[in-house]
Amino acid sequence: MSNIVNSTLSDSLNSAGIIRVPQSVRFWYFICWDILSLSCTLFNLYFLLFNRTFRRALHNHIFIVLLLICLIDETCTVPWFIRNDATLTPWQAPYEFYLFWAFFEYFLYSLQIGLFSWGTIERHILIFYDRWLNTNKKRFFFHYFPILFLIIYSLIYHIIVYFILPCDGTFDAFLNGGLYAPCAFTRTSLGTWDLIAHQLIPTLTILISSLILILRVQWQKARTHRIIDWKKQRKMVIQLVSISIIYLLFNIPWVGIILAYQFGLPASIAVYGMVYAKFLWYNITFFFPFVTCLSLPELREKIKQKLLFCQQEQRRVHVIQSTIIRRKVPQTIEQVNVSPIQT
């Protein structure tokens, strides 16, 4: 959102409940993917948090934070939309709850994009400048501080936009699958800052950092021929690039439609694009846990071990049960043979 969300666009957003993804489509799409995504998120967090090696690995920290954000999204905002779409009439709730809902939705979205854009930059540090992280002080400054700063900054910024600055908006379109445009974004300076700092720069950072990382690793591989280092770097590059594709695929339509409106796209057309682009961005939350799981070789290995263990346990139980049955059958036959004949 930005200063492009002016009074004309705000009127389009807040007055047209018909501009929406079909209610039944959103309901079933959200409920199916939310169940699958939530299960995968809990699975990932279980291994990443309760395994000491995974938990202490610096390259996993940003993904743990992003998975926690997905968990909040999957257990709060998505179920709220499911609850709202379960009936033909919008969910009746206090104005304050609607405002918190709209705030929470956009806050989590912006935080996700911002954190992952930093994650693409940090991956360069982890691969090429690991000496920057060899002391506690350096690790705090280059690893922990950026994550904490982005979380605190994003929270304060969105609290100001949604709760401090006065606004008299309506949530009719929001409850029908549309958007809620904060009044603060009609102010040029704040709106421009939101567009550039929270959407355009993070999206470009993800794209450019991922491309540069691929080129740097390939160049280093050709120059040094260090196979051991290359194998380690290859895992980290595949992990980053696969997740970058998800973020770019479902975030670029949102950023693109806003920029198109900025350069002359009529509001009556832009509002349709924004509604459907917003629907697409939820796929970041839905698909991120699966891509994370598939891109972590250690996690895949743990899954294989667990599945193999379960199969072995099932076979062992089956063998024990079969042995018990075989032992019982001869005993039963013997008892029948020696039983006295009744006259």
Tab-separated table of C-alpha atoms in Angstrom:
chain	number	residue	atom	x	y	z
A	1	MET	CA	0.000	0.000	0.000
A	2	SER	CA	1.180	3.503	-0.632
A	3	ASN	CA	0.167	7.030	-1.407
A	4	ILE	CA	-1.456	5.566	-4.509
A	5	VAL	CA	-4.158	4.347	-2.147
A	6	ASN	CA	-5.775	7.764	-2.312
A	7	SER	CA	-9.369	8.725	-1.847
A	8	THR	CA	-10.391	7.414	-5.283
A	9	LEU	CA	-8.920	3.992	-4.706
A	10	SER	CA	-10.142	3.900	-1.105
A	11	ASP	CA	-13.684	4.503	-2.339
A	12	SER	CA	-13.308	1.672	-4.841
A	13	LEU	CA	-11.986	-0.674	-2.165
A	14	ASN	CA	-14.522	0.123	0.504
A	15	SER	CA	-17.696	0.453	-1.521
A	16	ALA	CA	-17.582	-2.556	-3.841
A	17	GLY	CA	-18.206	-5.766	-1.992
A	18	ILE	CA	-18.687	-7.486	-5.358
A	19	ILE	CA	-14.984	-7.056	-6.124
A	20	ARG	CA	-13.781	-10.239	-4.483
A	21	VAL	CA	-12.606	-13.784	-4.911
A	22	PRO	CA	-15.743	-15.997	-4.816
A	23	GLN	CA	-16.548	-16.760	-1.204
A	24	SER	CA	-16.822	-20.523	-1.656
A	25	VAL	CA	-13.525	-20.629	-3.563
A	26	ARG	CA	-11.665	-18.771	-0.846
A	27	PHE	CA	-13.291	-20.827	1.921
A	28	TRP	CA	-12.331	-24.230	0.518
A	29	TYR	CA	-8.948	-23.084	-0.766
A	30	PHE	CA	-8.003	-21.593	2.599
A	31	ILE	CA	-9.309	-24.443	4.730
A	32	CYS	CA	-7.568	-27.163	2.679
A	33	TRP	CA	-4.231	-25.427	2.379
A	34	ASP	CA	-4.286	-24.139	5.941
A	35	ILE	CA	-4.633	-27.657	7.351
A	36	LEU	CA	-1.815	-28.986	5.168
A	37	SER	CA	0.441	-25.987	5.718
A	38	LEU	CA	-0.121	-25.909	9.481
A	39	SER	CA	0.777	-29.597	9.752
A	40	CYS	CA	3.989	-29.059	7.789
A	41	THR	CA	4.862	-25.938	9.804
A	42	LEU	CA	4.528	-27.795	13.106
A	43	PHE	CA	6.579	-30.658	11.705
A	44	ASN	CA	9.375	-28.298	10.595
A	45	LEU	CA	9.410	-26.387	13.872
A	46	TYR	CA	9.520	-29.598	15.879
A	47	PHE	CA	12.735	-30.715	14.193
A	48	LEU	CA	14.336	-27.269	13.951
A	49	LEU	CA	13.653	-26.299	17.573
A	50	PHE	CA	14.061	-29.582	19.416
A	51	ASN	CA	17.153	-30.785	17.573
A	52	ARG	CA	20.175	-29.049	19.089
A	53	THR	CA	22.224	-29.124	15.881
A	54	PHE	CA	19.439	-27.640	13.761
A	55	ARG	CA	18.569	-25.065	16.419
A	56	ARG	CA	22.130	-23.741	16.737
A	57	ALA	CA	22.844	-23.546	12.996
A	58	LEU	CA	22.844	-19.845	12.097
A	59	HIS	CA	21.471	-20.408	8.593
A	60	ASN	CA	18.331	-21.966	10.104
A	61	HIS	CA	17.440	-19.054	12.400
A	62	ILE	CA	15.773	-16.851	9.785
A	63	PHE	CA	13.679	-19.805	8.635
A	64	ILE	CA	12.639	-20.611	12.192
A	65	VAL	CA	11.405	-17.020	12.594
A	66	LEU	CA	9.567	-17.144	9.255
A	67	LEU	CA	7.974	-20.469	10.191
A	68	LEU	CA	6.777	-18.945	13.465
A	69	ILE	CA	5.195	-16.094	11.476
A	70	CYS	CA	3.528	-18.673	9.226
A	71	LEU	CA	2.273	-20.460	12.341
A	72	ILE	CA	0.671	-17.246	13.622
A	73	ASP	CA	-0.852	-16.572	10.209
A	74	GLU	CA	-2.176	-20.123	9.915
A	75	THR	CA	-3.754	-20.076	13.375
A	76	CYS	CA	-5.109	-16.496	13.406
A	77	THR	CA	-5.738	-14.545	10.214
A	78	VAL	CA	-6.473	-17.483	7.910
A	79	PRO	CA	-8.969	-19.122	10.336
A	80	TRP	CA	-10.628	-15.719	10.773
A	81	PHE	CA	-11.205	-15.553	7.017
A	82	ILE	CA	-12.445	-19.151	7.041
A	83	ARG	CA	-14.834	-18.309	9.875
A	84	ASN	CA	-16.020	-15.228	7.980
A	85	ASP	CA	-16.566	-17.190	4.750
A	86	ALA	CA	-18.334	-20.116	6.428
A	87	THR	CA	-21.687	-18.332	6.160
A	88	LEU	CA	-23.263	-16.071	3.558
A	89	THR	CA	-23.248	-13.089	5.931
A	90	PRO	CA	-20.026	-11.366	7.100
A	91	TRP	CA	-18.726	-12.137	10.576
A	92	GLN	CA	-20.292	-9.693	13.037
A	93	ALA	CA	-17.638	-8.342	15.408
A	94	PRO	CA	-16.632	-5.035	17.035
A	95	TYR	CA	-14.915	-2.373	14.941
A	96	GLU	CA	-11.765	-2.732	17.058
A	97	PHE	CA	-11.477	-6.412	16.143
A	98	TYR	CA	-11.790	-5.654	12.425
A	99	LEU	CA	-9.089	-3.007	12.754
A	100	PHE	CA	-6.779	-5.389	14.616
A	101	TRP	CA	-7.457	-8.063	11.989
A	102	ALA	CA	-6.526	-5.746	9.105
A	103	PHE	CA	-3.452	-4.543	11.015
A	104	PHE	CA	-2.324	-8.081	11.852
A	105	GLU	CA	-2.754	-9.297	8.277
A	106	TYR	CA	-0.665	-6.559	6.668
A	107	PHE	CA	1.888	-6.517	9.503
A	108	LEU	CA	2.617	-10.243	9.084
A	109	TYR	CA	2.813	-9.883	5.300
A	110	SER	CA	5.250	-6.952	5.443
A	111	LEU	CA	7.336	-8.613	8.152
A	112	GLN	CA	7.643	-11.826	6.142
A	113	ILE	CA	8.876	-10.025	3.040
A	114	GLY	CA	11.272	-7.829	5.014
A	115	LEU	CA	12.794	-10.693	6.999
A	116	PHE	CA	13.313	-12.918	3.996
A	117	SER	CA	14.892	-10.089	2.007
A	118	TRP	CA	17.387	-9.743	4.861
A	119	GLY	CA	17.822	-13.529	4.816
A	120	THR	CA	18.982	-13.367	1.186
A	121	ILE	CA	21.627	-10.800	2.144
A	122	GLU	CA	22.686	-12.755	5.227
A	123	ARG	CA	23.219	-15.857	3.112
A	124	HIS	CA	26.106	-14.025	1.385
A	125	ILE	CA	27.651	-13.406	4.810
A	126	LEU	CA	27.240	-17.046	5.847
A	127	ILE	CA	28.860	-18.350	2.661
A	128	PHE	CA	31.532	-15.790	1.794
A	129	TYR	CA	32.192	-13.795	4.986
A	130	ASP	CA	31.771	-16.320	7.784
A	131	ARG	CA	34.640	-14.647	9.667
A	132	TRP	CA	32.173	-11.824	10.399
A	133	LEU	CA	30.344	-14.263	12.681
A	134	ASN	CA	33.249	-15.837	14.565
A	135	THR	CA	32.674	-13.907	17.835
A	136	ASN	CA	29.599	-13.323	19.975
A	137	LYS	CA	29.732	-9.575	19.350
A	138	LYS	CA	29.920	-10.006	15.582
A	139	ARG	CA	27.158	-12.614	15.613
A	140	PHE	CA	24.887	-10.238	17.498
A	141	PHE	CA	25.596	-7.323	15.177
A	142	PHE	CA	25.423	-9.173	11.828
A	143	HIS	CA	22.971	-11.943	12.683
A	144	TYR	CA	20.622	-11.317	15.620
A	145	PHE	CA	20.324	-7.519	15.579
A	146	PRO	CA	18.912	-7.190	12.005
A	147	ILE	CA	16.173	-9.718	12.780
A	148	LEU	CA	15.230	-8.014	16.053
A	149	PHE	CA	15.346	-4.575	14.436
A	150	LEU	CA	13.041	-5.567	11.564
A	151	ILE	CA	10.494	-7.123	13.934
A	152	ILE	CA	10.435	-4.151	16.332
A	153	TYR	CA	10.455	-1.541	13.563
A	154	SER	CA	7.667	-3.237	11.595
A	155	LEU	CA	5.510	-3.619	14.708
A	156	ILE	CA	5.886	0.038	15.737
A	157	TYR	CA	5.347	1.304	12.183
A	158	HIS	CA	2.118	-0.618	11.643
A	159	ILE	CA	0.775	0.250	15.103
A	160	ILE	CA	1.213	3.931	14.227
A	161	VAL	CA	-0.410	3.518	10.793
A	162	TYR	CA	-3.413	1.522	11.982
A	163	PHE	CA	-4.038	2.681	15.556
A	164	ILE	CA	-2.419	6.077	16.165
A	165	LEU	CA	-3.266	8.011	13.007
A	166	PRO	CA	-7.023	8.793	12.875
A	167	CYS	CA	-9.169	6.981	10.326
A	168	ASP	CA	-12.871	6.432	9.651
A	169	GLY	CA	-12.712	3.534	7.194
A	170	THR	CA	-15.241	0.792	6.564
A	171	PHE	CA	-14.524	-2.947	6.538
A	172	ASP	CA	-17.310	-4.038	4.170
A	173	ALA	CA	-14.969	-4.835	1.287
A	174	PHE	CA	-12.382	-6.380	3.634
A	175	LEU	CA	-14.918	-8.861	5.018
A	176	ASN	CA	-15.987	-9.746	1.476
A	177	GLY	CA	-12.448	-10.683	0.476
A	178	GLY	CA	-11.316	-7.224	-0.557
A	179	LEU	CA	-8.897	-4.786	1.017
A	180	TYR	CA	-8.847	-2.320	3.860
A	181	ALA	CA	-6.926	0.828	2.946
A	182	PRO	CA	-5.669	2.743	6.018
A	183	CYS	CA	-6.323	6.459	5.797
A	184	ALA	CA	-2.659	7.081	6.609
A	185	PHE	CA	-1.658	5.855	3.173
A	186	THR	CA	-3.388	8.822	1.555
A	187	ARG	CA	-0.523	10.926	2.922
A	188	THR	CA	2.136	11.207	0.278
A	189	SER	CA	5.288	10.887	2.379
A	190	LEU	CA	4.152	7.933	4.489
A	191	GLY	CA	2.536	6.186	1.541
A	192	THR	CA	5.616	6.595	-0.627
A	193	TRP	CA	7.796	5.263	2.182
A	194	ASP	CA	5.571	2.189	2.518
A	195	LEU	CA	5.667	1.442	-1.197
A	196	ILE	CA	9.430	1.836	-1.544
A	197	ALA	CA	10.722	0.534	1.800
A	198	HIS	CA	8.264	-2.284	2.521
A	199	GLN	CA	7.477	-3.651	-0.913
A	200	LEU	CA	9.682	-2.535	-3.789
A	201	ILE	CA	13.081	-2.703	-2.072
A	202	PRO	CA	12.482	-6.088	-0.336
A	203	THR	CA	11.203	-7.655	-3.573
A	204	LEU	CA	14.146	-6.354	-5.604
A	205	THR	CA	16.538	-7.403	-2.830
A	206	ILE	CA	15.248	-10.980	-2.933
A	207	LEU	CA	15.594	-11.097	-6.719
A	208	ILE	CA	19.014	-9.450	-7.007
A	209	SER	CA	20.597	-11.169	-3.975
A	210	SER	CA	19.489	-14.598	-5.177
A	211	LEU	CA	20.871	-14.039	-8.680
A	212	ILE	CA	24.163	-12.645	-7.389
A	213	LEU	CA	24.525	-15.548	-4.947
A	214	ILE	CA	24.150	-18.095	-7.752
A	215	LEU	CA	26.739	-16.293	-9.886
A	216	ARG	CA	29.212	-15.880	-7.001
A	217	VAL	CA	29.028	-19.512	-5.971
A	218	GLN	CA	29.470	-20.707	-9.558
A	219	TRP	CA	32.425	-18.384	-10.027
A	220	GLN	CA	34.036	-19.500	-6.768
A	221	LYS	CA	33.512	-23.147	-7.662
A	222	ALA	CA	35.283	-22.677	-11.001
A	223	ARG	CA	38.108	-20.682	-9.409
A	224	THR	CA	38.924	-22.723	-6.303
A	225	HIS	CA	37.740	-26.268	-7.161
A	226	ARG	CA	37.133	-26.983	-3.456
A	227	ILE	CA	34.614	-29.816	-3.620
A	228	ILE	CA	33.881	-30.000	0.107
A	229	ASP	CA	33.084	-26.297	0.392
A	230	TRP	CA	31.075	-26.441	-2.828
A	231	LYS	CA	28.814	-29.190	-1.492
A	232	LYS	CA	28.060	-27.154	1.622
A	233	GLN	CA	27.466	-23.967	-0.354
A	234	ARG	CA	25.317	-25.771	-2.900
A	235	LYS	CA	22.882	-26.837	-0.173
A	236	MET	CA	22.572	-23.275	1.106
A	237	VAL	CA	22.107	-21.854	-2.400
A	238	ILE	CA	19.403	-24.378	-3.327
A	239	GLN	CA	17.590	-23.619	-0.078
A	240	LEU	CA	17.651	-19.873	-0.686
A	241	VAL	CA	16.750	-19.962	-4.379
A	242	SER	CA	13.831	-22.382	-3.948
A	243	ILE	CA	12.263	-20.200	-1.251
A	244	SER	CA	13.017	-17.013	-3.220
A	245	ILE	CA	10.944	-18.371	-6.096
A	246	ILE	CA	7.931	-18.710	-3.793
A	247	TYR	CA	8.281	-15.154	-2.483
A	248	LEU	CA	8.791	-13.636	-5.929
A	249	LEU	CA	6.075	-15.665	-7.634
A	250	PHE	CA	3.339	-14.604	-5.217
A	251	ASN	CA	4.564	-11.130	-4.251
A	252	ILE	CA	5.434	-9.611	-7.636
A	253	PRO	CA	1.756	-9.421	-8.779
A	254	TRP	CA	0.920	-7.323	-5.694
A	255	VAL	CA	3.852	-4.953	-6.156
A	256	GLY	CA	3.292	-4.833	-9.912
A	257	ILE	CA	-0.370	-3.812	-9.705
A	258	ILE	CA	0.458	-1.019	-7.263
A	259	LEU	CA	3.216	0.316	-9.520
A	260	ALA	CA	0.897	0.050	-12.539
A	261	TYR	CA	-1.695	2.168	-10.766
A	262	GLN	CA	1.015	4.643	-9.833
A	263	PHE	CA	1.795	5.080	-13.527
A	264	GLY	CA	-1.772	5.555	-14.718
A	265	LEU	CA	-3.777	2.337	-14.384
A	266	PRO	CA	-7.420	3.334	-13.630
A	267	ALA	CA	-8.646	2.688	-10.090
A	268	SER	CA	-11.580	0.616	-11.362
A	269	ILE	CA	-9.099	-1.857	-12.878
A	270	ALA	CA	-6.430	-1.614	-10.181
A	271	VAL	CA	-8.829	-2.632	-7.424
A	272	TYR	CA	-9.558	-5.940	-9.176
A	273	GLY	CA	-5.846	-6.603	-9.523
A	274	MET	CA	-5.190	-5.814	-5.868
A	275	VAL	CA	-7.952	-8.094	-4.602
A	276	TYR	CA	-6.668	-11.082	-6.579
A	277	ALA	CA	-3.014	-10.248	-5.914
A	278	LYS	CA	-3.797	-10.203	-2.199
A	279	PHE	CA	-5.388	-13.637	-2.535
A	280	LEU	CA	-2.176	-14.864	-4.180
A	281	TRP	CA	0.130	-13.573	-1.451
A	282	TYR	CA	-1.404	-16.025	1.047
A	283	ASN	CA	0.280	-18.767	-0.962
A	284	ILE	CA	3.562	-17.584	0.542
A	285	THR	CA	2.270	-18.698	3.939
A	286	PHE	CA	0.788	-21.902	2.536
A	287	PHE	CA	3.777	-23.037	0.441
A	288	PHE	CA	6.718	-21.774	2.499
A	289	PRO	CA	6.679	-24.681	5.033
A	290	PHE	CA	6.739	-27.291	2.247
A	291	VAL	CA	9.568	-25.629	0.337
A	292	THR	CA	11.530	-25.193	3.568
A	293	CYS	CA	11.151	-28.871	4.380
A	294	LEU	CA	12.211	-29.985	0.900
A	295	SER	CA	15.158	-27.581	0.747
A	296	LEU	CA	16.749	-28.706	4.033
A	297	PRO	CA	18.715	-31.922	3.367
A	298	GLU	CA	19.199	-32.571	7.078
A	299	LEU	CA	15.459	-32.322	7.651
A	300	ARG	CA	14.755	-34.637	4.742
A	301	GLU	CA	17.206	-37.140	6.197
A	302	LYS	CA	15.459	-36.972	9.570
A	303	ILE	CA	12.130	-37.591	7.868
A	304	LYS	CA	13.531	-40.631	6.074
A	305	GLN	CA	14.940	-41.964	9.343
A	306	LYS	CA	11.606	-41.488	11.102
A	307	LEU	CA	9.693	-43.158	8.285
A	308	LEU	CA	12.202	-46.019	8.166
A	309	PHE	CA	11.978	-46.429	11.932
A	310	CYS	CA	8.167	-46.529	11.773
A	311	GLN	CA	8.293	-49.162	9.037
A	312	GLN	CA	10.758	-51.248	11.037
A	313	GLU	CA	8.568	-50.952	14.123
A	314	GLN	CA	5.522	-52.064	12.163
A	315	ARG	CA	7.422	-55.048	10.788
A	316	ARG	CA	8.727	-55.948	14.241
A	317	VAL	CA	5.229	-55.793	15.714
A	318	HIS	CA	3.915	-57.907	12.839
A	319	VAL	CA	6.650	-60.525	13.370
A	320	ILE	CA	5.958	-60.664	17.113
A	321	GLN	CA	2.224	-61.026	16.529
A	322	SER	CA	2.798	-63.752	13.938
A	323	THR	CA	5.138	-65.626	16.298
A	324	ILE	CA	2.619	-65.462	19.132
A	325	ILE	CA	-0.139	-66.742	16.864
A	326	ARG	CA	2.034	-69.637	15.603
A	327	ARG	CA	2.849	-70.628	19.171
A	328	LYS	CA	-0.762	-70.507	20.270
A	329	VAL	CA	-2.086	-72.653	17.435
A	330	PRO	CA	-0.138	-75.884	18.324
A	331	GLN	CA	-1.019	-75.443	21.993
A	332	THR	CA	-4.702	-75.173	21.103
A	333	ILE	CA	-4.526	-78.277	18.917
A	334	GLU	CA	-2.718	-80.228	21.652
A	335	GLN	CA	-5.344	-79.235	24.217
A	336	VAL	CA	-8.094	-80.428	21.904
A	337	ASN	CA	-6.351	-83.776	21.330
A	338	VAL	CA	-5.823	-84.583	25.016
A	339	SER	CA	-9.232	-83.443	26.231
A	340	PRO	CA	-11.339	-86.356	27.670
A	341	ILE	CA	-14.198	-87.685	25.580
A	342	GLN	CA	-17.531	-87.031	27.168
A	343	THR	CA	-19.908	-90.052	27.342
